[in-house]
Amino acid sequence: MYDGLTTKYTFACPERGETRVTLSGFRRLERLPGAAHPAVYSVHFACVCGGEHVGLVSHDELDWAPLGLGSGATFLNLMTARLEVLDSELAELAAARIRAGEWPWSFFCYPENQPRPVFPSSFFLLAPSAGAVGVAVRCPACAQASINIVSEHHVDLPFHNDREVGVVEHVFAADAARAIEEFTAELHSAQFDARRLALE
Ligand SMILES: [Zn+2]
Ligand SMILES: [Zn+2]
């Protein structure tokens, strides 16, 4: 379902049958109650057909597949013209970079006033914002929500961290429904402050 070469997820589209979406095309992520191993997330995503649909993604596909650690990451070997498993090589590379202190994804936690490493499963709302992406992140360390304004690459490509991100100076409501309202309002008000992401 996740393709490491194009960094896209495949979902069903009622118009086109199948569609491919980058992480930055996600709009809302919600962990489904019940399934724990692996956890399953429902994803509302913006489709190329112009509509917004819902699909399901497992925790593994969300956080590990982009690092080559999930199952089913394959690539086309042009020498042998065969699909080969990408897992081991990419995974070793990812592990080496993490050991060296690089993080695949990061964000600026506003309540804690510091950058933090994060995984895509902590993103819960995304919206396009003037050529960039507004992303609401639930902090894995303090559990509070922050909104960062980042590039699409910052979201889509592991180990691509913007050197500076926009931070909305607002502490969000704990309940999801109110957070969504506040998120939308804040994105449109464009009260951002640039913060440096120096995680290395
Ligand atoms: Zn569609
Ligand atoms: Zn935090």
Tab-separated table of C-alpha atoms and ligand atoms in Angstrom:
chain	number	residue	atom	x	y	z
A	1	MET	CA	0.000	0.000	0.000
A	2	TYR	CA	2.950	2.370	0.632
A	3	ASP	CA	5.384	2.815	-2.250
A	4	GLY	CA	8.872	3.856	-1.136
A	5	LEU	CA	9.865	5.145	-4.576
A	6	THR	CA	7.013	7.610	-4.963
A	7	THR	CA	6.390	8.018	-1.195
A	8	LYS	CA	2.691	7.494	-1.856
A	9	TYR	CA	-0.070	5.467	-0.291
A	10	THR	CA	-2.612	3.661	-2.442
A	11	PHE	CA	-6.278	4.045	-1.569
A	12	ALA	CA	-9.609	3.291	-3.185
A	13	CYS	CA	-11.333	6.144	-5.035
A	14	PRO	CA	-15.007	5.874	-5.995
A	15	GLU	CA	-14.309	7.860	-9.209
A	16	ARG	CA	-11.058	6.316	-10.415
A	17	GLY	CA	-10.980	2.943	-8.682
A	18	GLU	CA	-7.551	3.559	-7.184
A	19	THR	CA	-5.600	6.642	-6.235
A	20	ARG	CA	-2.191	7.466	-4.786
A	21	VAL	CA	-1.652	9.992	-2.058
A	22	THR	CA	1.379	11.446	-0.242
A	23	LEU	CA	1.271	12.011	3.521
A	24	SER	CA	0.771	15.735	2.918
A	25	GLY	CA	-2.422	14.820	1.029
A	26	PHE	CA	-3.868	13.397	4.247
A	27	ARG	CA	-6.388	15.665	5.931
A	28	ARG	CA	-7.403	13.892	9.128
A	29	LEU	CA	-6.041	10.880	10.964
A	30	GLU	CA	-7.875	9.060	13.683
A	31	ARG	CA	-6.772	5.983	15.562
A	32	LEU	CA	-9.596	3.456	15.535
A	33	PRO	CA	-10.601	2.019	18.886
A	34	GLY	CA	-10.185	-1.731	19.263
A	35	ALA	CA	-7.461	-2.976	16.950
A	36	ALA	CA	-4.194	-2.666	18.855
A	37	HIS	CA	-1.679	-4.998	17.115
A	38	PRO	CA	-1.214	-3.347	14.795
A	39	ALA	CA	-3.249	-0.227	15.521
A	40	VAL	CA	-5.357	0.956	12.591
A	41	TYR	CA	-5.955	4.585	11.586
A	42	SER	CA	-8.767	5.973	9.516
A	43	VAL	CA	-7.457	8.562	7.069
A	44	HIS	CA	-9.466	11.278	5.334
A	45	PHE	CA	-7.426	12.290	2.297
A	46	ALA	CA	-7.628	14.785	-0.557
A	47	CYS	CA	-7.877	12.828	-3.818
A	48	VAL	CA	-6.694	13.937	-7.271
A	49	CYS	CA	-10.326	13.515	-8.420
A	50	GLY	CA	-11.119	16.586	-6.313
A	51	GLY	CA	-13.018	14.667	-3.669
A	52	GLU	CA	-12.099	13.701	-0.143
A	53	HIS	CA	-12.336	9.998	0.762
A	54	VAL	CA	-11.648	7.793	3.750
A	55	GLY	CA	-9.201	4.910	3.826
A	56	LEU	CA	-7.521	2.726	6.439
A	57	VAL	CA	-3.805	2.580	7.217
A	58	SER	CA	-2.079	0.357	9.735
A	59	HIS	CA	0.353	1.822	12.238
A	60	ASP	CA	3.206	-0.048	10.497
A	61	GLU	CA	2.434	1.468	7.127
A	62	LEU	CA	2.101	4.931	8.607
A	63	ASP	CA	5.293	5.091	10.671
A	64	TRP	CA	7.583	2.318	9.484
A	65	ALA	CA	6.938	1.750	5.782
A	66	PRO	CA	8.458	5.151	4.771
A	67	LEU	CA	11.655	4.036	6.546
A	68	GLY	CA	11.704	0.689	4.762
A	69	LEU	CA	10.793	-1.060	8.003
A	70	GLY	CA	7.280	-2.076	7.097
A	71	SER	CA	6.326	-5.157	5.182
A	72	GLY	CA	5.914	-5.081	1.421
A	73	ALA	CA	8.265	-2.204	0.565
A	74	THR	CA	9.515	-3.199	-2.889
A	75	PHE	CA	11.370	-1.589	-5.758
A	76	LEU	CA	11.913	-2.443	-9.360
A	77	ASN	CA	15.462	-3.618	-9.945
A	78	LEU	CA	16.252	-2.396	-13.455
A	79	MET	CA	19.130	-4.852	-13.865
A	80	THR	CA	16.986	-7.907	-13.296
A	81	ALA	CA	13.635	-6.287	-14.151
A	82	ARG	CA	12.268	-7.834	-10.988
A	83	LEU	CA	10.526	-6.414	-7.983
A	84	GLU	CA	12.798	-6.821	-4.999
A	85	VAL	CA	12.309	-6.235	-1.350
A	86	LEU	CA	13.765	-2.909	-0.318
A	87	ASP	CA	13.394	-3.509	3.396
A	88	SER	CA	16.850	-4.497	4.598
A	89	GLU	CA	18.930	-1.870	2.809
A	90	LEU	CA	16.642	1.072	3.466
A	91	ALA	CA	16.013	-0.069	7.021
A	92	GLU	CA	19.752	-0.255	7.761
A	93	LEU	CA	20.226	3.231	6.355
A	94	ALA	CA	17.325	4.573	8.445
A	95	ALA	CA	18.622	2.871	11.583
A	96	ALA	CA	22.112	4.329	11.023
A	97	ARG	CA	20.743	7.848	10.612
A	98	ILE	CA	18.583	7.561	13.728
A	99	ARG	CA	21.599	6.307	15.693
A	100	ALA	CA	23.523	9.339	14.432
A	101	GLY	CA	20.863	11.576	15.996
A	102	GLU	CA	18.890	12.383	12.847
A	103	TRP	CA	15.132	12.087	13.078
A	104	PRO	CA	12.859	11.024	10.239
A	105	TRP	CA	10.185	13.546	11.301
A	106	SER	CA	10.175	16.397	13.763
A	107	PHE	CA	7.984	19.268	14.875
A	108	PHE	CA	8.088	22.250	17.223
A	109	CYS	CA	6.064	21.642	20.392
A	110	TYR	CA	4.588	25.026	21.328
A	111	PRO	CA	3.527	24.176	24.935
A	112	GLU	CA	7.045	22.865	25.662
A	113	ASN	CA	8.768	25.503	23.519
A	114	GLN	CA	11.148	23.002	21.925
A	115	PRO	CA	11.568	20.804	18.856
A	116	ARG	CA	10.673	17.140	19.232
A	117	PRO	CA	11.042	14.012	17.135
A	118	VAL	CA	7.739	12.531	15.991
A	119	PHE	CA	6.162	9.912	13.737
A	120	PRO	CA	3.315	10.432	11.246
A	121	SER	CA	0.857	8.620	13.549
A	122	SER	CA	1.054	11.716	15.794
A	123	PHE	CA	-0.196	13.985	12.985
A	124	PHE	CA	-3.953	14.366	13.331
A	125	LEU	CA	-4.972	17.240	11.058
A	126	LEU	CA	-3.371	18.524	7.871
A	127	ALA	CA	-4.405	21.318	5.557
A	128	PRO	CA	-2.810	23.131	2.632
A	129	SER	CA	-1.785	26.642	3.634
A	130	ALA	CA	-0.464	29.044	0.980
A	131	GLY	CA	1.900	26.610	-0.752
A	132	ALA	CA	2.821	24.952	2.541
A	133	VAL	CA	1.119	22.486	4.845
A	134	GLY	CA	-0.454	23.200	8.210
A	135	VAL	CA	-0.084	20.161	10.410
A	136	ALA	CA	-1.554	19.576	13.858
A	137	VAL	CA	0.637	17.239	15.900
A	138	ARG	CA	-0.124	15.556	19.187
A	139	CYS	CA	3.181	15.631	21.062
A	140	PRO	CA	4.406	12.150	22.008
A	141	ALA	CA	6.178	13.643	25.041
A	142	CYS	CA	3.601	15.996	26.618
A	143	ALA	CA	0.414	14.872	24.774
A	144	GLN	CA	-0.513	18.478	23.918
A	145	ALA	CA	-1.319	19.625	20.393
A	146	SER	CA	0.694	22.098	18.309
A	147	ILE	CA	0.252	23.429	14.794
A	148	ASN	CA	3.305	23.805	12.578
A	149	ILE	CA	3.427	25.264	9.085
A	150	VAL	CA	5.906	23.225	7.083
A	151	SER	CA	6.890	22.313	3.530
A	152	GLU	CA	5.322	19.310	1.807
A	153	HIS	CA	8.739	17.630	1.861
A	154	HIS	CA	8.948	18.023	5.624
A	155	VAL	CA	5.838	15.837	5.871
A	156	ASP	CA	6.349	13.489	2.917
A	157	LEU	CA	10.054	12.677	3.030
A	158	PRO	CA	11.613	10.980	6.034
A	159	PHE	CA	14.803	12.747	7.196
A	160	HIS	CA	13.828	15.933	5.390
A	161	ASN	CA	13.332	18.417	8.216
A	162	ASP	CA	12.726	22.072	7.437
A	163	ARG	CA	15.324	24.215	9.203
A	164	GLU	CA	12.588	26.617	10.201
A	165	VAL	CA	8.894	25.971	10.639
A	166	GLY	CA	5.955	28.276	11.292
A	167	VAL	CA	4.414	27.794	14.735
A	168	VAL	CA	0.909	28.862	15.681
A	169	GLU	CA	1.044	30.456	19.111
A	170	HIS	CA	-1.955	28.733	20.538
A	171	VAL	CA	-2.573	25.888	23.003
A	172	PHE	CA	-5.307	23.681	21.639
A	173	ALA	CA	-8.341	22.127	23.260
A	174	ALA	CA	-7.868	18.527	24.324
A	175	ASP	CA	-11.061	17.299	22.657
A	176	ALA	CA	-10.804	16.525	18.969
A	177	ALA	CA	-13.925	18.333	17.744
A	178	ARG	CA	-12.919	21.657	19.286
A	179	ALA	CA	-9.325	21.225	18.179
A	180	ILE	CA	-10.513	20.865	14.564
A	181	GLU	CA	-12.503	24.106	14.796
A	182	GLU	CA	-9.582	25.939	16.366
A	183	PHE	CA	-7.149	24.469	13.834
A	184	THR	CA	-9.197	25.777	10.919
A	185	ALA	CA	-9.576	29.209	12.509
A	186	GLU	CA	-5.852	29.502	13.303
A	187	LEU	CA	-4.773	28.413	9.821
A	188	HIS	CA	-6.856	31.160	8.306
A	189	SER	CA	-5.729	33.826	10.737
A	190	ALA	CA	-2.085	33.203	9.749
A	191	GLN	CA	-0.562	34.222	13.079
A	192	PHE	CA	2.645	32.292	12.741
A	193	ASP	CA	5.977	32.620	14.363
A	194	ALA	CA	9.066	31.026	12.796
A	195	ARG	CA	10.955	28.612	15.022
A	196	ARG	CA	14.139	26.777	14.357
A	197	LEU	CA	14.140	23.017	14.262
A	198	ALA	CA	17.597	22.054	15.411
A	199	LEU	CA	17.252	18.435	16.370
A	200	GLU	CA	20.644	17.251	15.273
B	1	ZN	ZN	-11.086	10.247	-5.702
B	2	ZN	ZN	5.290	18.496	23.821
